[in-house]
Each structure stands twice: as structure tokens, then as C-alpha cells.
PDB file of C-alpha atoms and ligand atoms in Angstrom:
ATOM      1  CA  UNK C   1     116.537  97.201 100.959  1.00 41.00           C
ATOM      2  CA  UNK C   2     115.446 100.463 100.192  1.00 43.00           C
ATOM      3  CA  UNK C   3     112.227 101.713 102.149  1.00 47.00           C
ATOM      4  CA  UNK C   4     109.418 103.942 101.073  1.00 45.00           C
ATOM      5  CA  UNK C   5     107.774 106.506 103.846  1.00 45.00           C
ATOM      6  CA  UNK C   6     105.112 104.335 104.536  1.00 44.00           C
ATOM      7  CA  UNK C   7     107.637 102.068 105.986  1.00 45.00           C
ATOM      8  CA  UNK C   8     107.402  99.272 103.729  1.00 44.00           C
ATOM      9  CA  UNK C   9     110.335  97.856 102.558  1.00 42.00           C
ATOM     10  CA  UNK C  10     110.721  97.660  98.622  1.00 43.00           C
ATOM     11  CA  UNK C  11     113.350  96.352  96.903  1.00 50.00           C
ATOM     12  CA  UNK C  12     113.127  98.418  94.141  1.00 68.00           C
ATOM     13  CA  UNK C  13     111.818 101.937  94.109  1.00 81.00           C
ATOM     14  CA  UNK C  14     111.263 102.832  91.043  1.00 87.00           C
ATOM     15  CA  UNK C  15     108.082 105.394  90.865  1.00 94.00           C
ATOM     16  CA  UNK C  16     107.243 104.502  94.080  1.00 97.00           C
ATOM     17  CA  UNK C  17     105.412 107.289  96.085  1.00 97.00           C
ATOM     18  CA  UNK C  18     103.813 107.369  99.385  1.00 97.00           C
ATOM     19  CA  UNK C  19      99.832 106.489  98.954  1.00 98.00           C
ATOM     20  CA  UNK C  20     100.162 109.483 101.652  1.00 98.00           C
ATOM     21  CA  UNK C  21      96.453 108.158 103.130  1.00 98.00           C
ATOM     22  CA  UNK C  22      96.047 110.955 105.420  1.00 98.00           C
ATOM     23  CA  UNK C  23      95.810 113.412 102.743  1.00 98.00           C
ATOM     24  CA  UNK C  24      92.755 112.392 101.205  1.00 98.00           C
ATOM     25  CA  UNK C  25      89.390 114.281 101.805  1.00 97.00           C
ATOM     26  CA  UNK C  26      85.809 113.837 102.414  1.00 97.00           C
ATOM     27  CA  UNK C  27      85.137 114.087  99.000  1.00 96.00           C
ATOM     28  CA  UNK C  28      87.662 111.594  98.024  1.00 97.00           C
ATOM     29  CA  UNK C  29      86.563 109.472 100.252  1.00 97.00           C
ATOM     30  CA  UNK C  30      82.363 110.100  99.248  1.00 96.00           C
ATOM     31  CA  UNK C  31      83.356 108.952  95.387  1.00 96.00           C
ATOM     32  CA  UNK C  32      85.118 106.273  96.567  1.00 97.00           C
ATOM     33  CA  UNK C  33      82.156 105.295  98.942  1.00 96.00           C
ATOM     34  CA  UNK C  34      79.636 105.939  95.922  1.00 96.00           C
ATOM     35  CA  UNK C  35      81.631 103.478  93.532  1.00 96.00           C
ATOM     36  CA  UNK C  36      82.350 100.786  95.800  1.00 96.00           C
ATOM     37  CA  UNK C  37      78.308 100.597  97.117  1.00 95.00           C
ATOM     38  CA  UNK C  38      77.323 100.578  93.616  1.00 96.00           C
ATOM     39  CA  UNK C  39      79.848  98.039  92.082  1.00 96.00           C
ATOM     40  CA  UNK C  40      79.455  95.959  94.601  1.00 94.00           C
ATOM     41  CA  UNK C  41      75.998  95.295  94.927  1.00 95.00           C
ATOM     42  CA  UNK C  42      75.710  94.965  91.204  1.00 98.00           C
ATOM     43  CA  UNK C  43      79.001  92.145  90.687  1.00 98.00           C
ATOM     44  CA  UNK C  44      77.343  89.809  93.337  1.00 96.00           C
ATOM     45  CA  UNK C  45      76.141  87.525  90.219  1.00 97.00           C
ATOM     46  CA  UNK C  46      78.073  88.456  88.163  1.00 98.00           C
ATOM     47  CA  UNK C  47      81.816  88.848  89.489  1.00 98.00           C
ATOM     48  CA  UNK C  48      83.881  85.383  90.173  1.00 98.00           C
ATOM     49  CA  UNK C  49      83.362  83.553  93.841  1.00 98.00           C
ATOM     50  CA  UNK C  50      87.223  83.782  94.300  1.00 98.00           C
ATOM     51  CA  UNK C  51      86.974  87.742  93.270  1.00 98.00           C
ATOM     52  CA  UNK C  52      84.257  88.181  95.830  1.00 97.00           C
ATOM     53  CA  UNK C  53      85.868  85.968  98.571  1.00 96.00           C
ATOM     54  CA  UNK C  54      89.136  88.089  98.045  1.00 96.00           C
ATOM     55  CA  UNK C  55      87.031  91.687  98.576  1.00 94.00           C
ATOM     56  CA  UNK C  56      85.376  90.092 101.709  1.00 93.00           C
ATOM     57  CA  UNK C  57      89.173  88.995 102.734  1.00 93.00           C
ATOM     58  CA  UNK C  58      90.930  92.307 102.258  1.00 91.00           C
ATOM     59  CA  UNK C  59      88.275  94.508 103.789  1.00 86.00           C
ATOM     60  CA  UNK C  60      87.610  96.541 100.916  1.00 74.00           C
ATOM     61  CA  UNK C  61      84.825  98.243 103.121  1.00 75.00           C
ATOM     62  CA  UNK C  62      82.725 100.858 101.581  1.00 75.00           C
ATOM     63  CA  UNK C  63      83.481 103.458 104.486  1.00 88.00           C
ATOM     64  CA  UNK C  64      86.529 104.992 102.269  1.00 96.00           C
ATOM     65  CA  UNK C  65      89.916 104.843 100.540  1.00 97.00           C
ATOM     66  CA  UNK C  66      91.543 101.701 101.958  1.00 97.00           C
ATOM     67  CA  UNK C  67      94.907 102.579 103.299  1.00 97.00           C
ATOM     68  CA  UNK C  68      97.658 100.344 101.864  1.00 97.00           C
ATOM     69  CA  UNK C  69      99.209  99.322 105.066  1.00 96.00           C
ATOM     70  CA  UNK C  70      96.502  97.592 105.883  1.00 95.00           C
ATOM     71  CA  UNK C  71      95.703  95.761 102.902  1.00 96.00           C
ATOM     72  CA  UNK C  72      99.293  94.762 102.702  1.00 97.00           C
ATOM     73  CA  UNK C  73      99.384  93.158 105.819  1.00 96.00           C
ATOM     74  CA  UNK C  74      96.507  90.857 104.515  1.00 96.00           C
ATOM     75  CA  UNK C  75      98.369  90.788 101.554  1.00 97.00           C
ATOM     76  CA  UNK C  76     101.340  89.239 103.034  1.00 97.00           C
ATOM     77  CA  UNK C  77     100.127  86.455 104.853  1.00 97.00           C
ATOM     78  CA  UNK C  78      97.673  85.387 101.797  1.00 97.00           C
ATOM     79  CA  UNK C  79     100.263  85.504  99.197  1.00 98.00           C
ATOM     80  CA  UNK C  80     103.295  87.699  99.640  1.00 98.00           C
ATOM     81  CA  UNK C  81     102.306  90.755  97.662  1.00 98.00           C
ATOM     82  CA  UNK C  82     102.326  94.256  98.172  1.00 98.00           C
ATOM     83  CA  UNK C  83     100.657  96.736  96.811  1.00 98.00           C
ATOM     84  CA  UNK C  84     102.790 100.435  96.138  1.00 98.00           C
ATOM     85  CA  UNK C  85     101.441 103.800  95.213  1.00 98.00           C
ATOM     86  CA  UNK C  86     103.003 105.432  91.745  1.00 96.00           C
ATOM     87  CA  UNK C  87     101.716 108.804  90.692  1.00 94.00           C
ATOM     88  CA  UNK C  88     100.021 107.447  87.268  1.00 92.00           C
ATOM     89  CA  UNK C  89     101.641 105.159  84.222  1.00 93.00           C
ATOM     90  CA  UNK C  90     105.131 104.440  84.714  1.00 95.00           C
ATOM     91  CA  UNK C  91     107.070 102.733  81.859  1.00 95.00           C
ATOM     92  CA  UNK C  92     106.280  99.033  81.014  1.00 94.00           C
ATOM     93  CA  UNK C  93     109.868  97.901  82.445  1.00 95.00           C
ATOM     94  CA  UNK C  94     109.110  99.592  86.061  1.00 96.00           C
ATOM     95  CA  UNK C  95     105.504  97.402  85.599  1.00 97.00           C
ATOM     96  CA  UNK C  96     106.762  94.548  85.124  1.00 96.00           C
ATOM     97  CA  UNK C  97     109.991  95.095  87.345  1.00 97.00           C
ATOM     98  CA  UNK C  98     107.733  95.392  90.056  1.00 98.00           C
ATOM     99  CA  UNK C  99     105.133  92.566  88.942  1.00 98.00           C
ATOM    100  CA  UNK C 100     108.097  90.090  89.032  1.00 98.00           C
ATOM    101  CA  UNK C 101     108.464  90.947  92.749  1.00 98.00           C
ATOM    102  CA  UNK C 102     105.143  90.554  93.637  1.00 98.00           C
ATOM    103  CA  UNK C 103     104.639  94.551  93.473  1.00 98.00           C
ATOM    104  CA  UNK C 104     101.299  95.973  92.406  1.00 98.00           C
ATOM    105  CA  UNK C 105     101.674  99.127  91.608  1.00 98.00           C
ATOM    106  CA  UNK C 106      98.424 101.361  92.161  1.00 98.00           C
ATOM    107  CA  UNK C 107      97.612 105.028  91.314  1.00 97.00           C
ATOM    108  CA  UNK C 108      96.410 106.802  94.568  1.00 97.00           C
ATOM    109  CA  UNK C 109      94.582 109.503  92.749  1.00 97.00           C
ATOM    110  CA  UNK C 110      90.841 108.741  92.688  1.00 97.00           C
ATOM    111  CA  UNK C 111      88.604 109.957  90.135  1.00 96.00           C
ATOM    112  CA  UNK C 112      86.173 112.916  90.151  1.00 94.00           C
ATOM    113  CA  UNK C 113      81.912 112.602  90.345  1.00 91.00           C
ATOM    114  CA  UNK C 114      81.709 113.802  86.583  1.00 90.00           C
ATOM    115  CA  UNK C 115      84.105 110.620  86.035  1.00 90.00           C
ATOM    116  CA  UNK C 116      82.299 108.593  87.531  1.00 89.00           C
ATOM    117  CA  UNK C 117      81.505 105.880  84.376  1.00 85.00           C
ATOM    118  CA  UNK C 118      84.721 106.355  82.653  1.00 80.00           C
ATOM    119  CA  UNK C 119      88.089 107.103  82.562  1.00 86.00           C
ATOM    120  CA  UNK C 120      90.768 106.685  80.634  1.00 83.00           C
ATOM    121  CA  UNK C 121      94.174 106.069  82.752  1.00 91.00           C
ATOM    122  CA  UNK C 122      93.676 103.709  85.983  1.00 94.00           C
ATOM    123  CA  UNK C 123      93.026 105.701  88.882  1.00 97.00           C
ATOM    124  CA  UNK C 124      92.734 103.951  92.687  1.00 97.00           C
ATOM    125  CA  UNK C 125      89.212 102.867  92.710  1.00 97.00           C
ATOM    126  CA  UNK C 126      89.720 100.728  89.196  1.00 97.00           C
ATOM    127  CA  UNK C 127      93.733  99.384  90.996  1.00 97.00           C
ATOM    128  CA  UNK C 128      92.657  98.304  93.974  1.00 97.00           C
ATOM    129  CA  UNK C 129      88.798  97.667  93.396  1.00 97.00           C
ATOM    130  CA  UNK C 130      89.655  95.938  90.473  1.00 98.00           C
ATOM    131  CA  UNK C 131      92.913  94.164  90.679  1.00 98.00           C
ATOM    132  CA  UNK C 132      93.678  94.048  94.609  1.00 98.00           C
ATOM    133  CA  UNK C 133      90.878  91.465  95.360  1.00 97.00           C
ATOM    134  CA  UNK C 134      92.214  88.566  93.327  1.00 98.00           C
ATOM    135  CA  UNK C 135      95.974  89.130  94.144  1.00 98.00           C
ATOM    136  CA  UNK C 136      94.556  86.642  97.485  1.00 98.00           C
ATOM    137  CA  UNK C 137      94.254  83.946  94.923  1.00 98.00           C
ATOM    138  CA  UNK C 138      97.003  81.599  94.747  1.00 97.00           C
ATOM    139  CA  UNK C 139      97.038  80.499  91.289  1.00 97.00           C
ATOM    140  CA  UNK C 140      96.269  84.254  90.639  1.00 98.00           C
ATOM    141  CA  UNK C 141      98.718  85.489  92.223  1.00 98.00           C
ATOM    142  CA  UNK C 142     101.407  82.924  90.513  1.00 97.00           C
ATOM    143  CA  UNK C 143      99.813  84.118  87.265  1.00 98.00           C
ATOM    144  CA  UNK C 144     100.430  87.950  87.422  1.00 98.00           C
ATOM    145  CA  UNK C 145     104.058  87.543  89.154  1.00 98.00           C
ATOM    146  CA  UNK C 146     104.711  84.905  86.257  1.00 97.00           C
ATOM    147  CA  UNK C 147     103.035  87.424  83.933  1.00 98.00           C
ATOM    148  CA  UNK C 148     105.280  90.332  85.391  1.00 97.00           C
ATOM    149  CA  UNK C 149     108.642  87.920  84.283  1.00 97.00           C
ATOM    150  CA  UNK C 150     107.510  87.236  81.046  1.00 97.00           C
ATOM    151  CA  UNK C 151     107.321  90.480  80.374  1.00 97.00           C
ATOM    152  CA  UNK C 152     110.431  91.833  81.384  1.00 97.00           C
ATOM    153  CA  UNK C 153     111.624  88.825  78.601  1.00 97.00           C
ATOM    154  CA  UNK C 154     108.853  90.278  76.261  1.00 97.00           C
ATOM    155  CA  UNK C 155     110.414  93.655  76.421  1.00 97.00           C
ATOM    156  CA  UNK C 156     114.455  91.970  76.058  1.00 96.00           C
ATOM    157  CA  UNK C 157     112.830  89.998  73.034  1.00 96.00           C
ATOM    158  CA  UNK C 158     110.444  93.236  71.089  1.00 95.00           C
ATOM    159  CA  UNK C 159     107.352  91.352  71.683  1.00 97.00           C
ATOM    160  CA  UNK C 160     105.484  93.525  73.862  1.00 96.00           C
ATOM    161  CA  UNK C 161     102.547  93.940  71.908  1.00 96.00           C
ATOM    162  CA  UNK C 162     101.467  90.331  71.773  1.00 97.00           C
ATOM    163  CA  UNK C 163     102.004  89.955  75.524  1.00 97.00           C
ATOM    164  CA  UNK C 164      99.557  92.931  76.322  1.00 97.00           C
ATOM    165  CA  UNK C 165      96.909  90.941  74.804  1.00 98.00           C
ATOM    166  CA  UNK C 166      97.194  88.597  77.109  1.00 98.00           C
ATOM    167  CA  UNK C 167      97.226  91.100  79.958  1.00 98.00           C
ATOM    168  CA  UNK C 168      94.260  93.052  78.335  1.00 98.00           C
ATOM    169  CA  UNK C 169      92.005  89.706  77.703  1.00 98.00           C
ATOM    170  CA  UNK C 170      92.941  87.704  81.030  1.00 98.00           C
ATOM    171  CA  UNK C 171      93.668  89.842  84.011  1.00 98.00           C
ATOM    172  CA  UNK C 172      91.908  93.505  82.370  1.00 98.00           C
ATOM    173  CA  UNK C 173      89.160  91.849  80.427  1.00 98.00           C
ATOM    174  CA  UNK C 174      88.859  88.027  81.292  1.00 98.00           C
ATOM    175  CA  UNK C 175      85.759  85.859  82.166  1.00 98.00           C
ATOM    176  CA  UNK C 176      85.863  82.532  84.095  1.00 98.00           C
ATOM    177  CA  UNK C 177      83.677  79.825  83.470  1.00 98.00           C
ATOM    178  CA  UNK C 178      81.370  78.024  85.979  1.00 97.00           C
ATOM    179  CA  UNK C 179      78.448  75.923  86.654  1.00 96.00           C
ATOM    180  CA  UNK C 180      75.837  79.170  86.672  1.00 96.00           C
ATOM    181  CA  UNK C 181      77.953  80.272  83.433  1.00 96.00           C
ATOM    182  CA  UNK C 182      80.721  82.903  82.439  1.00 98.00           C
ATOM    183  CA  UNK C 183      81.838  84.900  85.545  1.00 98.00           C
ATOM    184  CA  UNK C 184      83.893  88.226  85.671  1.00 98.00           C
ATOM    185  CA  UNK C 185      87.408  88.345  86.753  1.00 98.00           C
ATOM    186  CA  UNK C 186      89.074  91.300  84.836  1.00 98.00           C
ATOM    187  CA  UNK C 187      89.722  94.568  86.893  1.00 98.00           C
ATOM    188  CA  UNK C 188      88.479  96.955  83.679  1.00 97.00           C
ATOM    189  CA  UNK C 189      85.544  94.834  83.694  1.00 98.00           C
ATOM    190  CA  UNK C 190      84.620  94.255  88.157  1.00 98.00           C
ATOM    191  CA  UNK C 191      85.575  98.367  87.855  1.00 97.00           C
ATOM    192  CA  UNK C 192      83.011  99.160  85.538  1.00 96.00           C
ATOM    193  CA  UNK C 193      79.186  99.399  85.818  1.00 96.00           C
ATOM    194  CA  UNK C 194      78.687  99.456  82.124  1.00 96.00           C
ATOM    195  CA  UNK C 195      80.663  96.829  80.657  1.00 97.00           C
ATOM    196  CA  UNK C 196      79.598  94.572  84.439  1.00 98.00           C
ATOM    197  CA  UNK C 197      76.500  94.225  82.812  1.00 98.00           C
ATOM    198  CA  UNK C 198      77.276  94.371  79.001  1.00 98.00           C
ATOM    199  CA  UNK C 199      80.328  91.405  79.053  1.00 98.00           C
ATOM    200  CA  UNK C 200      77.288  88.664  80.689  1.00 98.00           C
ATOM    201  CA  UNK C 201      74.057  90.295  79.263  1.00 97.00           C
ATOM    202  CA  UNK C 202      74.385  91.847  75.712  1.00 97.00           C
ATOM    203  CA  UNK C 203      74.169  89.272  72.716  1.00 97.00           C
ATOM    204  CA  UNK C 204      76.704  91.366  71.034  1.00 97.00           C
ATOM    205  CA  UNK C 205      80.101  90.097  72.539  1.00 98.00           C
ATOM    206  CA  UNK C 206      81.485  86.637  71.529  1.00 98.00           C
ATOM    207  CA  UNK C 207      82.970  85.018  74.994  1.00 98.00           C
ATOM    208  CA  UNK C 208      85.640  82.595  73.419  1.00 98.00           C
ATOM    209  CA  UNK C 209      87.136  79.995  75.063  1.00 98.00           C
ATOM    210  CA  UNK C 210      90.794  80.464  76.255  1.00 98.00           C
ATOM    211  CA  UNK C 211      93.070  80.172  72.890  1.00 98.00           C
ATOM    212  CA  UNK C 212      96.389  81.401  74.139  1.00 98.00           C
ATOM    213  CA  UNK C 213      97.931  81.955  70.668  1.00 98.00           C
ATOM    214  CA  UNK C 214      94.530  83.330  69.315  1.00 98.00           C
ATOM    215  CA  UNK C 215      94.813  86.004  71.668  1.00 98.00           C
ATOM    216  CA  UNK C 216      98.326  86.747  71.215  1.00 98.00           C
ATOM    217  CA  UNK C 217      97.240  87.584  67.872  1.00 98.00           C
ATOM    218  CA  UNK C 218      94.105  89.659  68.408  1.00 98.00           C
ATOM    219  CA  UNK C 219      93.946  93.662  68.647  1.00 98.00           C
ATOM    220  CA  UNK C 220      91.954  95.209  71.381  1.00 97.00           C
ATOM    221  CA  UNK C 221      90.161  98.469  72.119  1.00 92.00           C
ATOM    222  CA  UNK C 222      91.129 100.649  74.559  1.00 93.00           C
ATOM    223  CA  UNK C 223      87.981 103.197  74.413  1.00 91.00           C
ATOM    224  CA  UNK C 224      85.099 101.181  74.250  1.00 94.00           C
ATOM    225  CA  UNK C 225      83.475  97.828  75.740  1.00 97.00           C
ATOM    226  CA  UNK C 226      85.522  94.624  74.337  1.00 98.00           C
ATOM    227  CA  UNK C 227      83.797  93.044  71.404  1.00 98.00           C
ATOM    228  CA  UNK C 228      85.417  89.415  72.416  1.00 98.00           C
ATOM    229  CA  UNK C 229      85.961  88.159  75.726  1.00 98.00           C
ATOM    230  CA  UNK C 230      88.173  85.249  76.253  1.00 98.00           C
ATOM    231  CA  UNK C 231      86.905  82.644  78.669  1.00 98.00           C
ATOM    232  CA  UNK C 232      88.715  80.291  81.138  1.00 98.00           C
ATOM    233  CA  UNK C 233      88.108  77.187  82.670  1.00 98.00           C
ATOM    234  CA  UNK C 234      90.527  78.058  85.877  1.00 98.00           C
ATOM    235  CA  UNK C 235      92.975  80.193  87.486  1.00 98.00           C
ATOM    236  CA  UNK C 236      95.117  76.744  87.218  1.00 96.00           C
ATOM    237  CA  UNK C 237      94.256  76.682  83.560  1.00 97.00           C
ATOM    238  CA  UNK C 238      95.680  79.823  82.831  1.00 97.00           C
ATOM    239  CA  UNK C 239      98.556  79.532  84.856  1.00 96.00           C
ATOM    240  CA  UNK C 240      99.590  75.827  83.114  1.00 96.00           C
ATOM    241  CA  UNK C 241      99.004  77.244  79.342  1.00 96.00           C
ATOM    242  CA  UNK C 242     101.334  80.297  79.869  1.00 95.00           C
ATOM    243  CA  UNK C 243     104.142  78.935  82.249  1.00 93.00           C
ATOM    244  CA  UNK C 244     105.887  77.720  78.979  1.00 94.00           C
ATOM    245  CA  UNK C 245     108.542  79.521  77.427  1.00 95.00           C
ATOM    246  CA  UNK C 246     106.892  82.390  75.053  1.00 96.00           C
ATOM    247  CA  UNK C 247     110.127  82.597  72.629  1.00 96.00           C
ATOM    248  CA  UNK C 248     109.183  79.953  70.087  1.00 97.00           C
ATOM    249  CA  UNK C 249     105.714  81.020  70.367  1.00 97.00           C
ATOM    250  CA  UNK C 250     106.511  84.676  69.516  1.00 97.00           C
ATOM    251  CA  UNK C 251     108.570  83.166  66.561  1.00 97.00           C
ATOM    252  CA  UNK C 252     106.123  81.476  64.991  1.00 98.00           C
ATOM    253  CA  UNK C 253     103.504  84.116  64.925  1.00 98.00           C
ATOM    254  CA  UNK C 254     105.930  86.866  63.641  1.00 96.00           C
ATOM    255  CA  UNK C 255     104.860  88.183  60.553  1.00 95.00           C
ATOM    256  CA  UNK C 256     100.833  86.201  60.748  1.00 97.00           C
ATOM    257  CA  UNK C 257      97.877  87.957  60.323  1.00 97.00           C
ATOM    258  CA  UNK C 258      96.220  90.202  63.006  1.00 98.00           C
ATOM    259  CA  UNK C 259      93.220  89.672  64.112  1.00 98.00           C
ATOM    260  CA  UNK C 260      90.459  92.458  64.476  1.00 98.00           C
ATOM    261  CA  UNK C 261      89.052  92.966  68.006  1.00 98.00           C
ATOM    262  CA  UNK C 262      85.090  91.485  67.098  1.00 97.00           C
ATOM    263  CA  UNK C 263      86.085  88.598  64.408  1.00 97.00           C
ATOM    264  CA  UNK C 264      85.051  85.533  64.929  1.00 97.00           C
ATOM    265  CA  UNK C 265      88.218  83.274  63.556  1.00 97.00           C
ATOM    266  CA  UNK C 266      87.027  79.273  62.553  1.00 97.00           C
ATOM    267  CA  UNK C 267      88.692  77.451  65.423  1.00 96.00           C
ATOM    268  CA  UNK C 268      86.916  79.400  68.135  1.00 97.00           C
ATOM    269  CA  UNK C 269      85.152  77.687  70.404  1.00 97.00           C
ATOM    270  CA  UNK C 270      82.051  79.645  71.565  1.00 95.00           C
ATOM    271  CA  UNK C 271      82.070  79.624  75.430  1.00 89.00           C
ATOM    272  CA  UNK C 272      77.923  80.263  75.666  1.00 74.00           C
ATOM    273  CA  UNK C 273      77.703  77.551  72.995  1.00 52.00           C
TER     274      UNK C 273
HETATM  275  N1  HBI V 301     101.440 101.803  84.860  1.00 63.27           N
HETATM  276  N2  HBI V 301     100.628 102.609  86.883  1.00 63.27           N
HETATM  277  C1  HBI V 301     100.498 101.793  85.827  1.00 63.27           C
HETATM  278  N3  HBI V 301      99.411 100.990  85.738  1.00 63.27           N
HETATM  279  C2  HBI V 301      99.222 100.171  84.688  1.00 63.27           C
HETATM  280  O1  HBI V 301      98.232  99.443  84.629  1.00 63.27           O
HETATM  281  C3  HBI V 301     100.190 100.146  83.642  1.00 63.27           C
HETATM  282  C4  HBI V 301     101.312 100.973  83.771  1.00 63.27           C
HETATM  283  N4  HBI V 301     102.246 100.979  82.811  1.00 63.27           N
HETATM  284  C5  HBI V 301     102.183 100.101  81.641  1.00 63.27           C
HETATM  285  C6  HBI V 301     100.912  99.333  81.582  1.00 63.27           C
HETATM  286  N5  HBI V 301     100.022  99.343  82.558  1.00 63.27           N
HETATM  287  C7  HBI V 301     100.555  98.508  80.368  1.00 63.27           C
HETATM  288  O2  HBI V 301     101.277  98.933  79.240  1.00 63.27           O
HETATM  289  C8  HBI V 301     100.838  97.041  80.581  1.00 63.27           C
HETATM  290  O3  HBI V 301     100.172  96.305  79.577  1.00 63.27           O
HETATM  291  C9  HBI V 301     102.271  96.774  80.504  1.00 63.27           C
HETATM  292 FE1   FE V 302      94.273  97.681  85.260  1.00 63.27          FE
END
């Protein structure tokens, strides 16, 4: 087993830095503290009870950075993952590598007050704000460590791009449906103030229901708010339709049409319907 500074043990190292807490400064801390008051108090509403109840859990507290020590202890006893610091994007097979092993790998860089609406690459408020939370879900959990295997096989089998769709509209950009109506559980989404309030309010988006092989098919933007969201019933839900094998899936939409990111496609099913 190797070890990384902070003392956790990780079997694999690959990227793996120390989130070095001790480093960080007031002003680190401040945007961090700015964010988290502000997304917080505008996702009660809007963000998923199970999000919510895993923020509350973990201690996300607005009085700073959260050390990773500590929120890996929770970690542990809720579901067995760990979350380690890597300096920015590291290559899809280190991702996944460490997704299969119940890994999250988080940037520790946090962004600065002229970023504070948007940013391009992930930094620590949108990793651990946004995806951290929901890794004390079960059936969440099982989903991104399942999600993690299938794509090491995604990369072994060249299919890569239709996997990231599912990443991008489940656990980036994916709604949940309840009794109030659609809920948010995607990180891009609970990590942003704009697109918070756009995904539920605006008229613009369609919110689909969950269509695993419709989304394996459709093309996503990366520098604007989504024009489709995909909606599902449960964190069960989506962890039944995509334990399957993906091979004969990826076969038989090899070579199909595309679809474009805001086109509505005739077997939708509208999720606001
Ligand atoms: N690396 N640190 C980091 N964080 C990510 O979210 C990330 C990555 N590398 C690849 C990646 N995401 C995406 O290509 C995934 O869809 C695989
Ligand atoms: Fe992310």
C-alpha cells in the first residue's frame, strides 16, 4: 500500500498530491466562505434531500476549505470512499483508475473572486461542494464506483465518448424527480448559481426523463448552461439501468446518428409533462 503525506493509504498513486490544508490563506478561505453561504442558501429548494442530508453529514461548514482528513473519516464509515487531492485534470485512465477504488479525486486549488460565476476546469469548491456531498449516498456511491469500472472498459473498448454523456447528464448535469418536482443532483449544476436557478426555473431547457441509450447518443456543451437535462426517478434507478454490460450497447449504436445538445427526439418523455 503506498501512502500519500497526508497519511492516507492509497493503493494507487497516480497524481495524487497532498491537499497540503495548512497552506491555504485567508483569502482562500474568504472565497470559499463567500461560495458556500451563497450556494447554499439558494439550493435549499432546489438541490436533492439526499444532496442536502449528505452536506449536513460531512460538515461542509461555511467557516473554510474543509480539510480532507476529516471528510474522509466521515467518508469511510458512510461508504468507504476517499477523497485525494490531484493538481488539476489527470488523464481519463487515472479517473477512472481511481473511481473504481472508490477514489475521488479533487483539485485543491480554489478559484479567484473575479471567478467567482465561472470557470472552466474543476477547481475545489465545484469537487467537493459539488460531488463530495452525495458520495454518502449508497446507491450513489455504487453508481460512480460502478461508473469508474465501466470506464476503464470504455477506454479498453474506444467508447469513451458515449460514456461521458452519461457522466456529463447524470452525476455533472442530472436532475432527480420528486413529489415537489425535478430536484438537482449534478455537481456542475449544486456548484453553480446560474444554472441552480436556470435548470428548475427557465422554460427554455427540456428535463427528459432518464433514456440511457438516448443519452449515450446526445452531444453536450461544455461552455454554456445544458439545453436538456435528463431526469431520474432514483439513485436505485440509475444504478439498475447501467449495471448491465455496455458492450452490446456500444455496438449497436456505432455508426447512429448524433444527437444535438437542445433536440427534442420523438420518444422523449417530457419530465415537467
Ligand atoms: N480529472 N481532476 C479531474 N477531474 C475531473 O473531473 C476529470 C479529470 N479527468 C478526466 C475527466 N474528468 C473527464 O474526462 C471524465 O469524463 C472522464
Ligand atoms: Fe465535476
Amino acid at each position: 500500500m503506498a501512502t500519500t503525506e497526508q497519511g492516507g493509504d492509497v493503493r494507487n498513486n497516480d497524481n495524487v498530491i497532498a491537499q497540503d490544508w495548512e497552506a491555504y490563506s485567508a483569502q482562500d478561505h474568504a472565497i470559499w466562505r463567500r461560495l458556500f453561504e451563497r450556494q447554499s442558501r439558494l439550493l435549499v429548494g432546489r438541490a436533492c434531500d439526499e444532496y442536502l442530508a449528505g452536506l449536513d453529514q460531512l460538515g461542509v461548514c461555511a467557516d473554510g476549505i474543509p480539510d480532507f482528513r476529516e471528510l474522509n473519516e466521515v467518508l469511510a464509515q458512510a461508504t468507504g470512499w476517499q477523497i485525494v487531492a490531484v493538481p488539476g485534470l489527470i488523464s481519463e485512465a487515472a479517473f477512472f483508475g481511481h473511481m473504481a477504488e472508490r477514489r475521488f479525486v479533487a483539485t485543491r486549488w480554489i478559484r479567484t473572486p473575479e471567478q467567482m460565476d465561472y470557470l472552466q476546469e474543476p477547481d475545489i469548491f465545484h469537487d467537493v461542494f459539488g460531488h463530495v456531498p452525495l458520495l454518502t449516498n449508497p446507491a450513489f456511491a455504487d453508481y460512480l464506483q460502478a461508473y469508474g469500472r465501466g470506464g476503464l472498459k470504455a477506454l479498453r473498448l474506444g467508447a469513451l465518448d458515449m460514456l461521458a454523456r452519461l457522466y456529463w447528464y447524470t452525476v455533472e448535469f442530472g436532475l432527480l424527480r420528486t413529489a415537489e418536482g425535478p430536484r438537482i443532483y449534478g455537481s456542475g449544476i449544486l456548484s453553480s448559481k446560474g444554472e441552480s436557478i436556470y435548470c428548475l426555473d427557465d422554460a427554455k431547457p427540456h428535463r427528459i426523463a432518464f433514456d440511457l441509450k438516448r443519452i449515450l447518443r446526445t452531444r453536450y456543451r461544455i461552455d454554456d448552461f445544458q439545453e436538456s437535462y435528463f431526469v431520474i426517478d432514483s439513485f436505485e434507478q440509475l444504478m439498475g439501468e447501467t449495471a448491465p454490460d455496455f458492450a452490446p450497447t456500444y455496438q449497436e449504436l456505432t455508426g447512429l446518428a448524433e444527437f444535438e445538445p437542445g433536440d427534442l427526439q420523438p420518444s422523449d418523455i417530457l419530465a415537467d409533462a
